[in-house]
mmCIF file of C-alpha atoms and ligand atoms in Angstrom:
data_model
loop_
_atom_site.group_PDB
_atom_site.id
_atom_site.type_symbol
_atom_site.label_atom_id
_atom_site.label_comp_id
_atom_site.label_asym_id
_atom_site.label_seq_id
_atom_site.Cartn_x
_atom_site.Cartn_y
_atom_site.Cartn_z
ATOM 1 C CA UNK E 1 34.435 8.542 59.371
ATOM 2 C CA UNK E 2 33.052 5.111 60.282
ATOM 3 C CA UNK E 3 29.557 3.947 59.311
ATOM 4 C CA UNK E 4 28.002 4.870 62.657
ATOM 5 C CA UNK E 5 29.436 8.386 62.496
ATOM 6 C CA UNK E 6 28.244 8.810 58.952
ATOM 7 C CA UNK E 7 24.740 7.579 59.731
ATOM 8 C CA UNK E 8 24.400 9.812 62.780
ATOM 9 C CA UNK E 9 26.306 12.838 61.471
ATOM 10 C CA UNK E 10 24.407 16.081 62.067
ATOM 11 C CA UNK E 11 21.421 14.447 63.719
ATOM 12 C CA UNK E 12 19.801 15.910 66.827
ATOM 13 C CA UNK E 13 18.572 12.647 68.275
ATOM 14 C CA UNK E 14 19.373 8.960 67.938
ATOM 15 C CA UNK E 15 16.801 6.459 69.284
ATOM 16 C CA UNK E 16 18.574 4.358 70.399
ATOM 17 C CA UNK E 17 22.327 4.480 70.015
ATOM 18 C CA UNK E 18 22.687 0.731 70.493
ATOM 19 C CA UNK E 19 20.114 0.010 67.827
ATOM 20 C CA UNK E 20 21.788 2.343 65.324
ATOM 21 C CA UNK E 21 25.199 0.841 66.122
ATOM 22 C CA UNK E 22 23.830 -2.591 65.277
ATOM 23 C CA UNK E 23 22.509 -1.217 61.973
ATOM 24 C CA UNK E 24 25.814 0.435 61.147
ATOM 25 C CA UNK E 25 27.659 -2.836 61.631
ATOM 26 C CA UNK E 26 25.599 -4.588 58.961
ATOM 27 C CA UNK E 27 23.985 -1.968 56.705
ATOM 28 C CA UNK E 28 23.584 -4.201 53.626
ATOM 29 C CA UNK E 29 19.962 -4.910 52.878
ATOM 30 C CA UNK E 30 18.819 -2.553 55.631
ATOM 31 C CA UNK E 31 16.224 0.046 54.747
ATOM 32 C CA UNK E 32 15.602 3.567 56.010
ATOM 33 C CA UNK E 33 12.598 5.723 55.237
ATOM 34 C CA UNK E 34 11.201 9.216 55.405
ATOM 35 C CA UNK E 35 7.602 10.133 54.733
ATOM 36 C CA UNK E 36 6.565 13.458 53.246
ATOM 37 C CA UNK E 37 3.162 14.998 52.873
ATOM 38 C CA UNK E 38 3.130 15.990 49.207
ATOM 39 C CA UNK E 39 2.998 19.765 49.026
ATOM 40 C CA UNK E 40 3.982 22.418 46.495
ATOM 41 C CA UNK E 41 7.658 22.099 45.801
ATOM 42 C CA UNK E 42 10.598 20.778 47.764
ATOM 43 C CA UNK E 43 11.759 23.259 50.367
ATOM 44 C CA UNK E 44 14.706 23.391 52.684
ATOM 45 C CA UNK E 45 12.992 21.174 55.291
ATOM 46 C CA UNK E 46 12.523 18.354 52.792
ATOM 47 C CA UNK E 47 16.064 18.867 51.555
ATOM 48 C CA UNK E 48 17.503 18.385 55.036
ATOM 49 C CA UNK E 49 16.095 14.891 55.504
ATOM 50 C CA UNK E 50 16.819 14.137 51.832
ATOM 51 C CA UNK E 51 20.478 14.955 52.505
ATOM 52 C CA UNK E 52 20.400 12.472 55.369
ATOM 53 C CA UNK E 53 18.937 9.848 53.029
ATOM 54 C CA UNK E 54 21.728 10.513 50.533
ATOM 55 C CA UNK E 55 24.298 10.013 53.312
ATOM 56 C CA UNK E 56 22.572 6.768 54.332
ATOM 57 C CA UNK E 57 22.735 5.540 50.744
ATOM 58 C CA UNK E 58 26.435 6.323 50.765
ATOM 59 C CA UNK E 59 26.705 4.259 53.968
ATOM 60 C CA UNK E 60 25.125 1.305 52.151
ATOM 61 C CA UNK E 61 21.472 1.435 53.204
ATOM 62 C CA UNK E 62 18.477 1.226 50.895
ATOM 63 C CA UNK E 63 15.961 4.021 51.093
ATOM 64 C CA UNK E 64 12.196 4.303 50.840
ATOM 65 C CA UNK E 65 10.543 7.660 50.289
ATOM 66 C CA UNK E 66 6.921 7.537 51.309
ATOM 67 C CA UNK E 67 4.810 10.088 49.474
ATOM 68 C CA UNK E 68 2.214 10.284 52.206
ATOM 69 C CA UNK E 69 -0.834 11.236 50.155
ATOM 70 C CA UNK E 70 -3.386 9.907 52.640
ATOM 71 C CA UNK E 71 -1.607 11.686 55.493
ATOM 72 C CA UNK E 72 -1.675 14.982 53.592
ATOM 73 C CA UNK E 73 -5.388 14.462 53.022
ATOM 74 C CA UNK E 74 -6.000 13.757 56.727
ATOM 75 C CA UNK E 75 -4.027 16.883 57.593
ATOM 76 C CA UNK E 76 -6.264 19.055 55.419
ATOM 77 C CA UNK E 77 -3.784 19.753 52.614
ATOM 78 C CA UNK E 78 -6.296 19.689 49.769
ATOM 79 C CA UNK E 79 -8.368 17.334 47.669
ATOM 80 C CA UNK E 80 -7.052 13.819 47.246
ATOM 81 C CA UNK E 81 -6.653 14.295 43.471
ATOM 82 C CA UNK E 82 -4.588 17.440 43.891
ATOM 83 C CA UNK E 83 -2.379 15.742 46.450
ATOM 84 C CA UNK E 84 -1.776 12.775 44.159
ATOM 85 C CA UNK E 85 -0.666 15.058 41.350
ATOM 86 C CA UNK E 86 1.736 16.893 43.630
ATOM 87 C CA UNK E 87 3.191 13.577 44.789
ATOM 88 C CA UNK E 88 4.257 12.689 41.246
ATOM 89 C CA UNK E 89 6.032 16.004 40.812
ATOM 90 C CA UNK E 90 7.788 15.704 44.165
ATOM 91 C CA UNK E 91 9.305 12.380 43.226
ATOM 92 C CA UNK E 92 11.059 14.018 40.275
ATOM 93 C CA UNK E 93 12.370 16.752 42.540
ATOM 94 C CA UNK E 94 13.829 14.304 45.055
ATOM 95 C CA UNK E 95 15.710 12.526 42.307
ATOM 96 C CA UNK E 96 16.944 15.845 40.960
ATOM 97 C CA UNK E 97 18.190 16.702 44.440
ATOM 98 C CA UNK E 98 20.528 13.736 44.338
ATOM 99 C CA UNK E 99 18.827 10.637 45.700
ATOM 100 C CA UNK E 100 20.212 7.569 43.990
ATOM 101 C CA UNK E 101 17.536 6.273 41.618
ATOM 102 C CA UNK E 102 18.762 2.673 41.941
ATOM 103 C CA UNK E 103 18.653 2.694 45.716
ATOM 104 C CA UNK E 104 15.436 4.635 46.254
ATOM 105 C CA UNK E 105 11.986 3.188 46.299
ATOM 106 C CA UNK E 106 9.105 5.657 46.081
ATOM 107 C CA UNK E 107 5.845 4.469 47.571
ATOM 108 C CA UNK E 108 2.501 6.230 47.721
ATOM 109 C CA UNK E 109 0.728 5.791 51.050
ATOM 110 C CA UNK E 110 -2.525 4.987 49.262
ATOM 111 C CA UNK E 111 -0.854 1.928 47.676
ATOM 112 C CA UNK E 112 -1.071 0.010 50.967
ATOM 113 C CA UNK E 113 -2.930 2.090 53.539
ATOM 114 C CA UNK E 114 -6.381 1.051 52.313
ATOM 115 C CA UNK E 115 -5.643 -2.676 52.553
ATOM 116 C CA UNK E 116 -7.961 -4.557 54.855
ATOM 117 C CA UNK E 117 -5.137 -5.810 57.058
ATOM 118 C CA UNK E 118 -3.615 -2.332 57.461
ATOM 119 C CA UNK E 119 -6.989 -0.834 58.349
ATOM 120 C CA UNK E 120 -7.678 -3.540 60.931
ATOM 121 C CA UNK E 121 -4.269 -3.018 62.518
ATOM 122 C CA UNK E 122 -4.950 0.696 62.536
ATOM 123 C CA UNK E 123 -8.176 0.138 64.429
ATOM 124 C CA UNK E 124 -6.269 -2.000 66.937
ATOM 125 C CA UNK E 125 -3.874 0.893 67.543
ATOM 126 C CA UNK E 126 -6.819 3.296 67.858
ATOM 127 C CA UNK E 127 -8.199 1.097 70.627
ATOM 128 C CA UNK E 128 -4.860 1.249 72.418
ATOM 129 C CA UNK E 129 -4.243 4.997 72.239
ATOM 130 C CA UNK E 130 -5.903 7.836 74.104
ATOM 131 C CA UNK E 131 -7.042 10.855 72.131
ATOM 132 C CA UNK E 132 -4.867 13.143 74.212
ATOM 133 C CA UNK E 133 -1.759 11.076 73.451
ATOM 134 C CA UNK E 134 -2.476 11.204 69.713
ATOM 135 C CA UNK E 135 -3.111 14.918 69.914
ATOM 136 C CA UNK E 136 0.146 15.545 71.742
ATOM 137 C CA UNK E 137 2.048 13.560 69.114
ATOM 138 C CA UNK E 138 0.631 15.839 66.433
ATOM 139 C CA UNK E 139 1.291 19.159 68.159
ATOM 140 C CA UNK E 140 4.105 20.155 65.796
ATOM 141 C CA UNK E 141 2.666 18.667 62.620
ATOM 142 C CA UNK E 142 -1.010 19.443 62.547
ATOM 143 C CA UNK E 143 -2.309 22.191 60.337
ATOM 144 C CA UNK E 144 -5.157 24.467 61.385
ATOM 145 C CA UNK E 145 -6.217 25.559 64.811
ATOM 146 C CA UNK E 146 -8.619 22.954 66.115
ATOM 147 C CA UNK E 147 -7.765 19.266 66.280
ATOM 148 C CA UNK E 148 -9.770 17.055 63.932
ATOM 149 C CA UNK E 149 -10.459 13.347 64.379
ATOM 150 C CA UNK E 150 -8.429 12.775 61.188
ATOM 151 C CA UNK E 151 -5.397 14.265 62.925
ATOM 152 C CA UNK E 152 -5.666 11.735 65.733
ATOM 153 C CA UNK E 153 -5.666 8.881 63.216
ATOM 154 C CA UNK E 154 -2.680 10.386 61.422
ATOM 155 C CA UNK E 155 0.107 9.533 63.912
ATOM 156 C CA UNK E 156 -1.166 5.984 64.312
ATOM 157 C CA UNK E 157 -0.993 5.496 60.557
ATOM 158 C CA UNK E 158 2.507 6.942 60.555
ATOM 159 C CA UNK E 159 3.443 4.383 63.206
ATOM 160 C CA UNK E 160 1.907 1.572 61.194
ATOM 161 C CA UNK E 161 3.759 2.617 58.045
ATOM 162 C CA UNK E 162 6.972 1.555 59.727
ATOM 163 C CA UNK E 163 5.629 -1.988 59.983
ATOM 164 C CA UNK E 164 4.041 -2.161 56.552
ATOM 165 C CA UNK E 165 6.987 -0.665 54.692
ATOM 166 C CA UNK E 166 9.208 -3.136 56.518
ATOM 167 C CA UNK E 167 11.880 -0.559 57.285
ATOM 168 C CA UNK E 168 14.692 -0.742 59.816
ATOM 169 C CA UNK E 169 15.114 2.958 60.430
ATOM 170 C CA UNK E 170 12.651 5.864 60.513
ATOM 171 C CA UNK E 171 14.030 9.322 59.718
ATOM 172 C CA UNK E 172 12.339 12.631 60.369
ATOM 173 C CA UNK E 173 12.877 16.174 61.526
ATOM 174 C CA UNK E 174 12.654 16.882 65.247
ATOM 175 C CA UNK E 175 8.976 17.808 64.742
ATOM 176 C CA UNK E 176 8.305 14.114 64.063
ATOM 177 C CA UNK E 177 9.818 12.847 67.300
ATOM 178 C CA UNK E 178 6.610 12.594 69.295
ATOM 179 C CA UNK E 179 4.981 10.528 66.570
ATOM 180 C CA UNK E 180 7.971 8.203 66.591
ATOM 181 C CA UNK E 181 7.879 7.935 70.373
ATOM 182 C CA UNK E 182 4.205 7.034 70.132
ATOM 183 C CA UNK E 183 5.147 4.421 67.524
ATOM 184 C CA UNK E 184 7.754 2.945 69.865
ATOM 185 C CA UNK E 185 5.085 2.625 72.553
ATOM 186 C CA UNK E 186 2.162 1.297 70.541
ATOM 187 C CA UNK E 187 3.775 -0.897 67.896
ATOM 188 C CA UNK E 188 4.918 -3.661 70.247
ATOM 189 C CA UNK E 189 1.196 -4.540 70.562
ATOM 190 C CA UNK E 190 1.217 -5.767 66.951
ATOM 191 C CA UNK E 191 4.940 -6.206 66.201
ATOM 192 C CA UNK E 192 7.897 -7.638 68.043
ATOM 193 C CA UNK E 193 10.110 -4.586 67.992
ATOM 194 C CA UNK E 194 10.066 -0.845 68.489
ATOM 195 C CA UNK E 195 11.312 1.164 65.525
ATOM 196 C CA UNK E 196 14.750 2.771 65.480
ATOM 197 C CA UNK E 197 14.704 6.493 64.692
ATOM 198 C CA UNK E 198 16.972 9.388 63.743
ATOM 199 C CA UNK E 199 15.821 12.979 64.009
ATOM 200 C CA UNK E 200 17.368 15.804 62.072
ATOM 201 C CA UNK E 201 17.640 19.338 63.434
ATOM 202 C CA UNK E 202 15.368 22.161 62.423
ATOM 203 C CA UNK E 203 16.881 25.130 60.605
ATOM 204 C CA UNK E 204 16.174 28.443 62.288
ATOM 205 C CA UNK E 205 14.179 31.201 60.651
ATOM 206 C CA UNK E 206 16.414 32.872 58.065
ATOM 207 C CA UNK E 207 15.795 36.453 59.015
ATOM 208 C CA UNK E 208 15.735 36.205 62.823
ATOM 209 C CA UNK E 209 17.515 32.968 63.761
ATOM 210 C CA UNK E 210 14.599 32.220 66.103
ATOM 211 C CA UNK E 211 12.346 29.167 65.805
ATOM 212 C CA UNK E 212 11.970 27.077 62.667
ATOM 213 C CA UNK E 213 12.295 28.201 59.058
ATOM 214 C CA UNK E 214 8.881 27.679 57.569
ATOM 215 C CA UNK E 215 7.043 28.426 54.364
ATOM 216 C CA UNK E 216 3.862 29.141 56.302
ATOM 217 C CA UNK E 217 5.208 31.878 58.552
ATOM 218 C CA UNK E 218 8.026 33.519 56.665
ATOM 219 C CA UNK E 219 10.905 33.020 54.332
ATOM 220 C CA UNK E 220 11.935 29.605 53.174
ATOM 221 C CA UNK E 221 14.229 28.424 50.436
ATOM 222 C CA UNK E 222 12.647 26.162 47.888
ATOM 223 C CA UNK E 223 13.428 24.459 44.630
ATOM 224 C CA UNK E 224 11.393 27.066 42.813
ATOM 225 C CA UNK E 225 13.743 29.854 43.820
ATOM 226 C CA UNK E 226 15.771 31.540 41.113
ATOM 227 C CA UNK E 227 19.427 32.354 41.759
ATOM 228 C CA UNK E 228 18.311 35.930 42.435
ATOM 229 C CA UNK E 229 15.687 34.776 44.948
ATOM 230 C CA UNK E 230 18.301 32.771 46.830
ATOM 231 C CA UNK E 231 20.678 35.711 46.731
ATOM 232 C CA UNK E 232 18.069 38.044 48.127
ATOM 233 C CA UNK E 233 17.008 35.686 50.922
ATOM 234 C CA UNK E 234 20.517 34.726 51.987
ATOM 235 C CA UNK E 235 21.810 38.284 51.840
ATOM 236 C CA UNK E 236 18.993 39.398 54.142
ATOM 237 C CA UNK E 237 19.611 36.482 56.532
ATOM 238 C CA UNK E 238 20.611 36.813 60.172
ATOM 239 C CA UNK E 239 24.326 36.027 60.315
ATOM 240 C CA UNK E 240 26.185 37.406 63.333
ATOM 241 C CA UNK E 241 29.856 36.419 63.531
ATOM 242 C CA UNK E 242 29.054 33.562 65.900
ATOM 243 C CA UNK E 243 27.432 30.135 65.837
ATOM 244 C CA UNK E 244 25.750 30.767 69.161
ATOM 245 C CA UNK E 245 24.107 34.178 69.180
ATOM 246 C CA UNK E 246 22.645 35.525 72.396
ATOM 247 C CA UNK E 247 18.902 35.143 72.905
ATOM 248 C CA UNK E 248 16.756 37.879 71.346
ATOM 249 C CA UNK E 249 15.074 40.661 73.345
ATOM 250 C CA UNK E 250 12.216 38.341 74.268
ATOM 251 C CA UNK E 251 14.632 35.745 75.602
ATOM 252 C CA UNK E 252 14.197 33.310 72.684
ATOM 253 C CA UNK E 253 17.178 31.130 71.781
ATOM 254 C CA UNK E 254 18.780 31.984 68.478
ATOM 255 C CA UNK E 255 20.839 30.143 65.898
ATOM 256 C CA UNK E 256 22.890 31.348 62.984
ATOM 257 C CA UNK E 257 20.870 30.022 60.012
ATOM 258 C CA UNK E 258 23.640 30.742 57.503
ATOM 259 C CA UNK E 259 26.028 28.504 59.444
ATOM 260 C CA UNK E 260 23.296 25.907 59.892
ATOM 261 C CA UNK E 261 22.770 25.671 56.140
ATOM 262 C CA UNK E 262 26.515 25.253 55.617
ATOM 263 C CA UNK E 263 26.575 22.520 58.244
ATOM 264 C CA UNK E 264 23.441 20.580 57.318
ATOM 265 C CA UNK E 265 23.139 21.153 53.590
ATOM 266 C CA UNK E 266 26.430 22.154 52.049
ATOM 267 C CA UNK E 267 29.207 20.219 53.787
ATOM 268 C CA UNK E 268 27.398 16.849 53.585
ATOM 269 C CA UNK E 269 27.243 17.258 49.786
ATOM 270 C CA UNK E 270 30.550 18.932 48.893
ATOM 271 C CA UNK E 271 34.016 17.668 49.790
ATOM 272 C CA UNK E 272 35.324 21.159 50.006
ATOM 273 C CA UNK E 273 33.909 24.642 50.252
ATOM 274 C CA UNK E 274 35.737 27.543 48.642
ATOM 275 C CA UNK E 275 34.897 31.088 49.642
ATOM 276 C CA UNK E 276 36.065 33.313 46.839
ATOM 277 C CA UNK E 277 37.582 36.652 47.760
ATOM 278 C CA UNK E 278 39.550 39.201 45.769
ATOM 279 C CA UNK E 279 43.311 39.120 46.425
ATOM 280 C CA UNK E 280 43.156 42.502 48.136
ATOM 281 C CA UNK E 281 40.846 41.014 50.800
ATOM 282 C CA UNK E 282 43.089 38.032 51.433
ATOM 283 C CA UNK E 283 42.228 35.781 48.490
ATOM 284 C CA UNK E 284 40.156 32.571 48.475
ATOM 285 C CA UNK E 285 39.505 30.574 51.636
ATOM 286 C CA UNK E 286 39.195 26.796 51.402
ATOM 287 C CA UNK E 287 37.424 24.611 53.972
ATOM 288 C CA UNK E 288 37.434 20.832 54.240
ATOM 289 C CA UNK E 289 34.967 20.739 57.078
ATOM 290 C CA UNK E 290 32.238 22.796 58.669
ATOM 291 C CA UNK E 291 34.088 23.375 61.936
ATOM 292 C CA UNK E 292 36.904 25.315 60.316
ATOM 293 C CA UNK E 293 34.458 27.576 58.498
ATOM 294 C CA UNK E 294 32.619 28.253 61.746
ATOM 295 C CA UNK E 295 35.902 28.992 63.527
ATOM 296 C CA UNK E 296 36.907 31.497 60.831
ATOM 297 C CA UNK E 297 33.567 33.280 61.023
ATOM 298 C CA UNK E 298 33.932 33.531 64.788
ATOM 299 C CA UNK E 299 37.495 34.815 64.652
ATOM 300 C CA UNK E 300 36.658 37.413 62.018
ATOM 301 C CA UNK E 301 38.897 35.820 59.374
ATOM 302 C CA UNK E 302 35.749 35.111 57.338
ATOM 303 C CA UNK E 303 33.365 38.032 56.902
ATOM 304 C CA UNK E 304 29.607 37.198 57.089
ATOM 305 C CA UNK E 305 29.086 38.807 53.666
ATOM 306 C CA UNK E 306 31.695 36.548 52.050
ATOM 307 C CA UNK E 307 30.172 33.522 53.780
ATOM 308 C CA UNK E 308 26.767 34.484 52.399
ATOM 309 C CA UNK E 309 28.059 34.928 48.859
ATOM 310 C CA UNK E 310 29.593 31.453 48.981
ATOM 311 C CA UNK E 311 26.417 29.992 50.473
ATOM 312 C CA UNK E 312 24.361 31.402 47.596
ATOM 313 C CA UNK E 313 26.517 29.680 45.016
ATOM 314 C CA UNK E 314 26.522 26.269 46.774
ATOM 315 C CA UNK E 315 22.791 26.368 47.477
ATOM 316 C CA UNK E 316 22.178 27.376 43.895
ATOM 317 C CA UNK E 317 24.192 24.393 42.686
ATOM 318 C CA UNK E 318 22.133 22.052 44.875
ATOM 319 C CA UNK E 319 18.831 23.515 43.739
ATOM 320 C CA UNK E 320 19.523 24.065 40.028
ATOM 321 C CA UNK E 321 18.736 20.513 38.770
ATOM 322 C CA UNK E 322 15.333 20.511 40.517
ATOM 323 C CA UNK E 323 14.572 24.033 39.360
ATOM 324 C CA UNK E 324 15.162 22.963 35.761
ATOM 325 C CA UNK E 325 12.751 20.038 36.235
ATOM 326 C CA UNK E 326 10.069 22.351 37.605
ATOM 327 C CA UNK E 327 10.461 24.785 34.729
ATOM 328 C CA UNK E 328 10.480 22.070 32.060
HETATM 329 N N1 IYR Z 1 4.397 13.403 59.348
HETATM 330 C C1 IYR Z 1 5.161 13.654 58.137
HETATM 331 C C2 IYR Z 1 4.672 12.850 56.979
HETATM 332 C C3 IYR Z 1 4.739 11.380 57.223
HETATM 333 C C4 IYR Z 1 5.909 10.826 57.648
HETATM 334 C C5 IYR Z 1 6.022 9.479 57.814
HETATM 335 I I1 IYR Z 1 7.836 8.862 58.465
HETATM 336 C C6 IYR Z 1 4.922 8.642 57.567
HETATM 337 O O1 IYR Z 1 5.008 7.281 57.730
HETATM 338 C C7 IYR Z 1 3.754 9.203 57.150
HETATM 339 C C8 IYR Z 1 3.667 10.576 57.007
HETATM 340 C C9 IYR Z 1 5.102 15.163 57.844
HETATM 341 O O2 IYR Z 1 4.871 15.920 58.770
HETATM 342 O O3 IYR Z 1 5.331 15.556 56.710
#
C-alpha cells in the first residue's frame, strides 16, 4: 500500500485528491488534526477518526488532537468547568486507544481561541458569512432543537482552528463535511489556501443498520463497556449475510454494522483476523484483509454468529486499555 492509499484508506470523501496526493508525496513535517467536543467517554465515533489518525502517524504525519472545550460550551454540552475536566480524561483515553504519544499534540481550544487576533479574525469571518449558511453547516452537529447564535459562531471557529493550529489536513466524520466546505469558502479571505480534508464514514446503527450509530438515540459502543456489554451489543446487532442489505420497510438504506466495524476499526489495527471455530464446524478461519472476510460472510462460509464472536474479542482488545484507565 503506498502512502496515498494508506492516508485515504476507508475514507468516504477526499477534498481534494490532488491536494492529498501532494501531501502523501512529502508527509514529513506535515500535520493532520481532528477536533472533538469533550464528552463523557470515548465512543465508537471518536475511535473511528482516532484510527485514521493512527494510520496517518504510521504514514509519517504528525497529529494534533484538538480538545474543543469552547466548541462544546457553544454547543450546550455543559458548564465550562465540567467540559474542561472531561477534556483531561479524554486525552488519557485517546492515548490508551493507541495514538502515538511522541507524535500527538493535544491542544485545548481555550488555549488560543480567546486570543485577540483569533477573535478579530473570527469577527471578520462572521461579517463574511450569512446566518443561513452557518446554520446549514451545523445541521448534523448541533445539539437541541432550535438554533442558537452560539451555534452559528461554532462552524466559523472550527474553520479558523485550521489556520491557528497550522495544520495541513483536517479530518472528521462525514457529519463535519459542511463545516469543512464552509471553511474552504471563507478562509481564503484571511489565508492564502483552502484546507485539505478527509471525511470518514459513519457507522450504521448497531441494531437496525439504518442511519448513524449514536449514543443519543440508541446503542453505541464506548470505552466504558465491559466485555459482557460488548458481547451483548454485538450479539444483538443487525448482521445479515451480506454487506449490502436491502432497504428497510420504510425504504431507508441499510448497512451491515458488524462488517463496518471489521472494516473501519479492526482491520486497520490488526494484521490478521482469526475467527475461531471448533473443528467440527470447519476449524479456524484466518483473514488478511477485510474483503475476504466479507466474501466469506456473503458466501455462507462464515456464519454471522462466528463473525460476531470474533468481533467481540477484537473490539474488546481495542477497548481494554482505555477501560482500565477509566476504572483506575
Ligand atoms: N465539530 C466537532 C468538534 C470540532 C472539530 C474541529 I476539526 C474543530 O476545529 C473544532 C471542533 C464535533 O462535532 O465534535
